[in-house]
Tab-separated table of C-alpha atoms in Angstrom:
chain	number	residue	atom	x	y	z
A	1	MET	CA	-16.622	-13.760	-5.773
A	2	SER	CA	-18.627	-10.566	-4.846
A	3	SER	CA	-22.252	-11.461	-3.934
A	4	ARG	CA	-24.714	-9.487	-5.767
A	5	PRO	CA	-27.974	-8.613	-3.900
A	6	ALA	CA	-31.006	-10.427	-5.214
A	7	ALA	CA	-33.428	-8.852	-7.861
A	8	PRO	CA	-36.451	-7.540	-5.654
A	9	THR	CA	-39.827	-9.298	-6.323
A	10	ILE	CA	-43.089	-7.835	-6.808
A	11	PRO	CA	-44.406	-8.747	-3.443
A	12	SER	CA	-41.414	-6.804	-1.716
A	13	LEU	CA	-41.718	-3.947	-4.105
A	14	LYS	CA	-45.675	-3.429	-3.081
A	15	GLN	CA	-45.121	-3.969	0.567
A	16	SER	CA	-42.531	-1.722	0.295
A	17	PHE	CA	-44.811	1.062	-1.455
A	18	ILE	CA	-47.466	0.275	1.173
A	19	THR	CA	-45.243	0.882	3.697
A	20	SER	CA	-44.351	4.179	3.219
A	21	GLN	CA	-47.491	5.125	2.406
A	22	THR	CA	-49.298	4.167	5.527
A	23	THR	CA	-46.153	5.588	7.184
A	24	LEU	CA	-47.049	9.252	5.355
A	25	LEU	CA	-50.383	9.012	6.989
A	26	SER	CA	-49.243	8.425	10.243
A	27	GLN	CA	-47.185	11.514	10.769
A	28	PRO	CA	-48.505	13.536	13.035
A	29	ILE	CA	-50.356	17.030	12.321
A	30	ALA	CA	-49.148	20.084	13.145
A	31	PRO	CA	-50.986	23.756	12.582
A	32	SER	CA	-49.752	25.548	9.230
A	33	PRO	CA	-47.302	28.644	9.474
A	34	SER	CA	-50.670	30.786	7.854
A	35	TRP	CA	-53.134	29.157	10.396
A	36	GLN	CA	-50.648	30.329	13.383
A	37	GLU	CA	-50.652	33.604	12.145
A	38	THR	CA	-53.825	34.066	11.878
A	39	ASN	CA	-54.902	32.657	15.450
A	40	ASP	CA	-52.627	34.806	16.523
A	41	ALA	CA	-54.179	38.171	14.704
A	42	SER	CA	-57.728	37.103	15.997
A	43	ASP	CA	-59.533	38.509	18.430
A	44	GLU	CA	-60.838	35.050	19.742
A	45	ALA	CA	-57.617	33.272	19.307
A	46	ILE	CA	-57.546	29.444	20.703
A	47	PRO	CA	-55.001	29.410	23.184
A	48	GLU	CA	-51.596	27.258	22.453
A	49	ARG	CA	-52.102	25.116	25.350
A	50	VAL	CA	-55.449	24.049	23.637
A	51	VAL	CA	-54.319	23.963	20.764
A	52	GLN	CA	-51.301	21.583	21.951
A	53	GLU	CA	-53.881	19.403	23.480
A	54	VAL	CA	-56.202	18.711	20.781
A	55	LEU	CA	-52.970	17.612	18.293
A	56	TYR	CA	-51.483	15.315	20.675
A	57	ASN	CA	-54.843	13.689	20.953
A	58	LEU	CA	-55.166	13.752	17.569
A	59	ASN	CA	-52.000	12.485	16.722
A	60	HIS	CA	-52.418	9.675	19.308
A	61	THR	CA	-55.509	8.840	17.905
A	62	ILE	CA	-54.179	8.833	14.386
A	63	GLN	CA	-51.204	6.475	15.269
A	64	GLN	CA	-53.480	3.947	17.133
A	65	HIS	CA	-56.062	3.929	14.066
A	66	CYS	CA	-52.698	3.403	11.943
A	67	ARG	CA	-51.223	0.465	13.910
A	68	ARG	CA	-54.517	-1.339	13.815
A	69	VAL	CA	-55.737	-0.891	10.003
A	70	TYR	CA	-51.889	-0.891	8.474
A	71	PRO	CA	-50.219	-3.484	10.444
A	72	PRO	CA	-47.329	-5.573	8.659
A	73	GLN	CA	-49.479	-8.427	8.180
A	74	ALA	CA	-52.065	-6.503	6.469
A	75	SER	CA	-49.522	-4.845	3.840
A	76	ARG	CA	-47.578	-8.094	3.125
A	77	SER	CA	-51.162	-9.956	2.373
A	78	ILE	CA	-52.026	-7.285	0.147
A	79	ALA	CA	-48.774	-7.167	-1.463
A	80	GLU	CA	-49.414	-10.597	-2.562
A	81	GLN	CA	-52.578	-10.504	-3.945
A	82	ILE	CA	-51.128	-8.143	-6.017
A	83	ASN	CA	-48.416	-10.568	-6.758
A	84	ASP	CA	-50.673	-13.486	-7.833
A	85	VAL	CA	-52.960	-10.908	-9.923
A	86	TYR	CA	-49.523	-9.581	-12.048
A	87	THR	CA	-48.112	-13.727	-11.957
A	88	LYS	CA	-52.166	-14.902	-13.473
A	89	ASP	CA	-51.643	-11.759	-15.732
A	90	ALA	CA	-48.363	-12.651	-16.816
A	91	GLU	CA	-49.463	-16.656	-17.756
A	92	ARG	CA	-51.970	-15.350	-19.228
A	93	LYS	CA	-50.439	-13.149	-21.642
A	94	VAL	CA	-47.951	-16.023	-22.403
A	95	GLY	CA	-50.307	-18.253	-23.010
A	96	GLY	CA	-49.052	-19.196	-26.495
A	97	PRO	CA	-50.611	-18.238	-30.298
A	98	ALA	CA	-53.992	-19.391	-28.924
A	99	ASP	CA	-54.469	-16.074	-26.964
A	100	THR	CA	-54.993	-13.956	-29.801
A	101	GLU	CA	-55.645	-10.728	-27.818
A	102	GLY	CA	-52.994	-10.885	-25.350
A	103	GLY	CA	-49.273	-10.109	-25.710
A	104	ILE	CA	-46.357	-10.085	-23.251
A	105	GLY	CA	-46.387	-8.012	-20.163
A	106	ARG	CA	-43.494	-5.561	-18.852
A	107	GLU	CA	-43.859	-7.193	-15.372
A	108	LEU	CA	-42.969	-10.277	-16.794
A	109	ASP	CA	-39.563	-11.666	-15.137
A	110	LEU	CA	-37.214	-12.826	-17.878
A	111	THR	CA	-34.361	-13.629	-15.740
A	112	GLU	CA	-36.262	-16.748	-14.609
A	113	ASP	CA	-36.128	-19.918	-17.183
A	114	LYS	CA	-39.560	-20.793	-17.207
A	115	SER	CA	-40.580	-17.277	-18.513
A	116	ILE	CA	-37.945	-17.685	-21.167
A	117	GLU	CA	-38.747	-20.985	-22.216
A	118	ALA	CA	-42.691	-20.029	-22.518
A	119	LEU	CA	-41.801	-17.132	-25.103
A	120	PRO	CA	-42.964	-17.949	-28.373
A	121	ALA	CA	-40.038	-17.933	-30.924
A	122	SER	CA	-41.982	-15.579	-32.985
A	123	TRP	CA	-44.929	-12.887	-32.688
A	124	HIS	CA	-47.862	-14.848	-32.239
A	125	LEU	CA	-50.119	-11.744	-33.934
A	126	GLU	CA	-49.868	-12.098	-37.280
A	127	LYS	CA	-51.557	-8.940	-38.098
A	128	ASP	CA	-48.679	-7.624	-36.161
A	129	ILE	CA	-46.121	-9.253	-38.039
A	130	ASN	CA	-47.633	-7.793	-41.272
A	131	ASP	CA	-48.010	-4.281	-39.909
A	132	TYR	CA	-44.949	-4.429	-38.027
A	133	PRO	CA	-42.096	-6.347	-39.530
A	134	MET	CA	-39.325	-4.824	-38.308
A	135	GLU	CA	-40.226	-4.993	-34.782
A	136	ALA	CA	-41.737	-8.644	-35.386
A	137	LYS	CA	-37.976	-9.535	-36.535
A	138	ARG	CA	-36.333	-7.636	-33.848
A	139	TYR	CA	-38.596	-9.288	-31.597
A	140	ALA	CA	-37.883	-12.843	-32.727
A	141	ASP	CA	-34.090	-12.348	-32.703
A	142	ALA	CA	-33.968	-11.248	-29.221
A	143	VAL	CA	-36.225	-14.318	-28.408
A	144	GLN	CA	-33.477	-16.415	-30.150
A	145	GLN	CA	-30.404	-14.663	-28.094
A	146	LEU	CA	-32.426	-15.073	-24.612
A	147	THR	CA	-32.817	-18.419	-25.299
A	148	GLU	CA	-28.959	-19.103	-26.488
A	149	LEU	CA	-27.825	-17.322	-23.296
A	150	ASN	CA	-29.976	-19.061	-20.929
A	151	ASP	CA	-28.945	-22.562	-22.380
A	152	GLN	CA	-25.575	-21.511	-21.566
A	153	ARG	CA	-26.555	-20.101	-18.134
A	154	LYS	CA	-27.727	-23.582	-17.752
A	155	GLN	CA	-24.340	-24.897	-18.782
A	156	LEU	CA	-22.705	-22.584	-16.823
A	157	ARG	CA	-24.431	-23.786	-13.746
A	158	ASP	CA	-23.878	-27.520	-14.163
A	159	LYS	CA	-20.199	-26.728	-14.473
A	160	VAL	CA	-20.084	-24.614	-11.136
A	161	ALA	CA	-22.273	-27.537	-9.622
A	162	ARG	CA	-19.705	-30.370	-10.736
A	163	LEU	CA	-16.765	-28.358	-9.484
A	164	LYS	CA	-18.096	-27.806	-6.408
A	165	ARG	CA	-18.881	-31.436	-6.405
A	166	LEU	CA	-15.068	-32.070	-7.146
A	167	GLN	CA	-13.992	-29.342	-4.528
A	168	THR	CA	-15.678	-31.081	-1.738
A	169	ILE	CA	-14.225	-34.617	-2.696
A	170	VAL	CA	-10.431	-33.124	-3.308
A	171	GLU	CA	-11.011	-31.091	0.062
A	172	PRO	CA	-9.321	-33.821	2.097
A	173	LEU	CA	-6.258	-33.603	0.155
A	174	GLN	CA	-5.616	-29.713	0.681
A	175	THR	CA	-2.827	-28.585	2.726
A	176	ASP	CA	-3.134	-26.207	5.678
A	177	GLU	CA	-1.385	-22.854	5.530
A	178	ASN	CA	1.687	-24.228	6.902
A	179	GLY	CA	1.927	-26.678	4.138
A	180	ALA	CA	1.342	-29.682	5.902
A	181	GLY	CA	-0.946	-32.372	4.581
A	182	ILE	CA	-1.169	-35.130	2.551
A	183	GLN	CA	0.188	-33.871	-0.214
A	184	GLU	CA	3.598	-33.653	1.217
A	185	ASN	CA	3.161	-37.726	0.748
A	186	LEU	CA	3.075	-37.336	-3.061
A	187	LEU	CA	5.870	-37.864	-5.303
A	188	THR	CA	6.927	-34.121	-6.158
A	189	ARG	CA	9.581	-32.403	-7.401
A	190	ASN	CA	12.348	-31.558	-4.338
A	191	GLY	CA	9.637	-33.326	-2.269
A	192	PRO	CA	10.469	-35.376	0.637
A	193	VAL	CA	10.176	-38.884	-1.629
A	194	GLU	CA	12.344	-37.410	-3.831
A	195	LYS	CA	14.988	-36.845	-1.332
A	196	GLU	CA	14.437	-40.340	0.268
A	197	LEU	CA	14.946	-41.577	-3.027
A	198	GLU	CA	18.207	-39.745	-3.518
A	199	ARG	CA	19.269	-40.908	-0.264
A	200	MET	CA	18.940	-44.676	-1.379
A	201	ARG	CA	20.314	-44.533	-4.221
A	202	ILE	CA	23.416	-43.175	-2.693
A	203	LEU	CA	23.121	-46.248	-0.031
A	204	LEU	CA	23.060	-48.440	-2.844
A	205	ALA	CA	26.123	-47.151	-4.616
A	206	ARG	CA	28.155	-47.373	-1.540
A	207	VAL	CA	27.035	-50.931	-0.823
A	208	GLY	CA	27.808	-51.966	-4.593
A	209	GLY	CA	31.284	-50.443	-4.124
A	210	ARG	CA	31.837	-52.333	-0.755
A	211	VAL	CA	30.500	-55.480	-2.809
A	212	LEU	CA	32.851	-55.532	-5.801
A	213	SER	CA	35.641	-55.003	-3.440
A	214	LEU	CA	35.469	-58.158	-2.273
A	215	PRO	CA	37.328	-60.964	-3.562
A	216	GLU	CA	35.940	-63.247	-6.045
A	217	GLU	CA	37.045	-66.286	-4.639
A	218	ALA	CA	37.821	-67.790	-1.232
A	219	PRO	CA	41.471	-68.350	-0.128
A	220	ASN	CA	41.156	-72.190	-0.886
A	221	GLY	CA	39.979	-71.540	-4.289
A	222	GLU	CA	36.179	-72.030	-3.756
A	223	ALA	CA	33.539	-69.385	-4.822
A	224	LYS	CA	32.342	-67.746	-2.020
A	225	GLU	CA	28.826	-66.242	-1.369
A	226	VAL	CA	28.415	-62.554	-0.038
A	227	SER	CA	25.564	-62.255	2.174
A	228	LEU	CA	24.290	-58.464	2.929
A	229	THR	CA	23.517	-59.394	6.279
A	230	GLU	CA	26.732	-60.969	7.005
A	231	MET	CA	28.464	-57.958	5.912
A	232	VAL	CA	25.997	-56.011	8.167
A	233	ALA	CA	27.158	-57.986	11.122
A	234	GLN	CA	30.818	-57.850	10.717
A	235	GLY	CA	30.676	-54.192	10.267
A	236	ARG	CA	28.923	-53.894	13.606
A	237	LYS	CA	31.352	-56.144	15.300
A	238	ARG	CA	34.177	-54.132	13.980
A	239	ARG	CA	32.249	-50.809	15.149
A	240	VAL	CA	32.336	-52.328	18.725
A	241	ASP	CA	35.546	-53.885	18.722
A	242	GLN	CA	36.851	-50.391	17.484
A	243	PHE	CA	34.841	-48.671	20.451
A	244	LEU	CA	36.275	-51.146	22.855
A	245	ALA	CA	39.716	-50.531	21.751
A	246	ASP	CA	39.592	-46.627	21.948
A	247	ASP	CA	42.004	-45.193	24.966
A	248	LYS	CA	39.770	-42.118	25.149
A	249	VAL	CA	36.379	-44.425	26.166
A	250	PHE	CA	38.245	-46.768	28.430
A	251	PRO	CA	42.194	-45.634	29.240
A	252	SER	CA	44.510	-47.879	30.689
């Protein structure tokens, strides 16, 4: 998700404006071309060396003055004072129906929840409603739409917060780039668990076939109990006997 730059605040805008103006005031001064021509044509022209020396001292004094009078801290303080004035004026203008002489200022930040919730549902001046009914209706519709959009934004914020919490919870269950992780232990199609179950099914089928091939009764006519442990032991003994009797392993 691409992150958009934050909207500029009133203090930042005012401080930027003050800084730009103080920068203009601190620019070095140079004689204009017309003055230079007049000085050159004069019988008592001021020497160029004197002009440059005076300009150097004057510009140096201007620079020192601007550093002392217009430091960044002072610009920030003035910007904050302007912001306080804007804020108090905005609070006064959205004070409600009792504020019969006020209005809604253009500087009010309608992207904030508090500002939207403070807006009256209808225009609070009865005289304006009677004189401008279409504008009053347009205002009421705009406030209603803005309130609905603000509610939707709150719901989206809550949803994003829940999804982020879920992401934090399931993060340990995620696999890495190579596919290794706890997900390998889950039962999925064509996964390791399914392959292991398939091998067990084949093994059980083989064991079942061996059991069915055994005689149901012993030679003496009595029923014979079948023990899987005994079958495994006999199979191991048979393989050992075959290994010992192999001429390739133990040539005679």
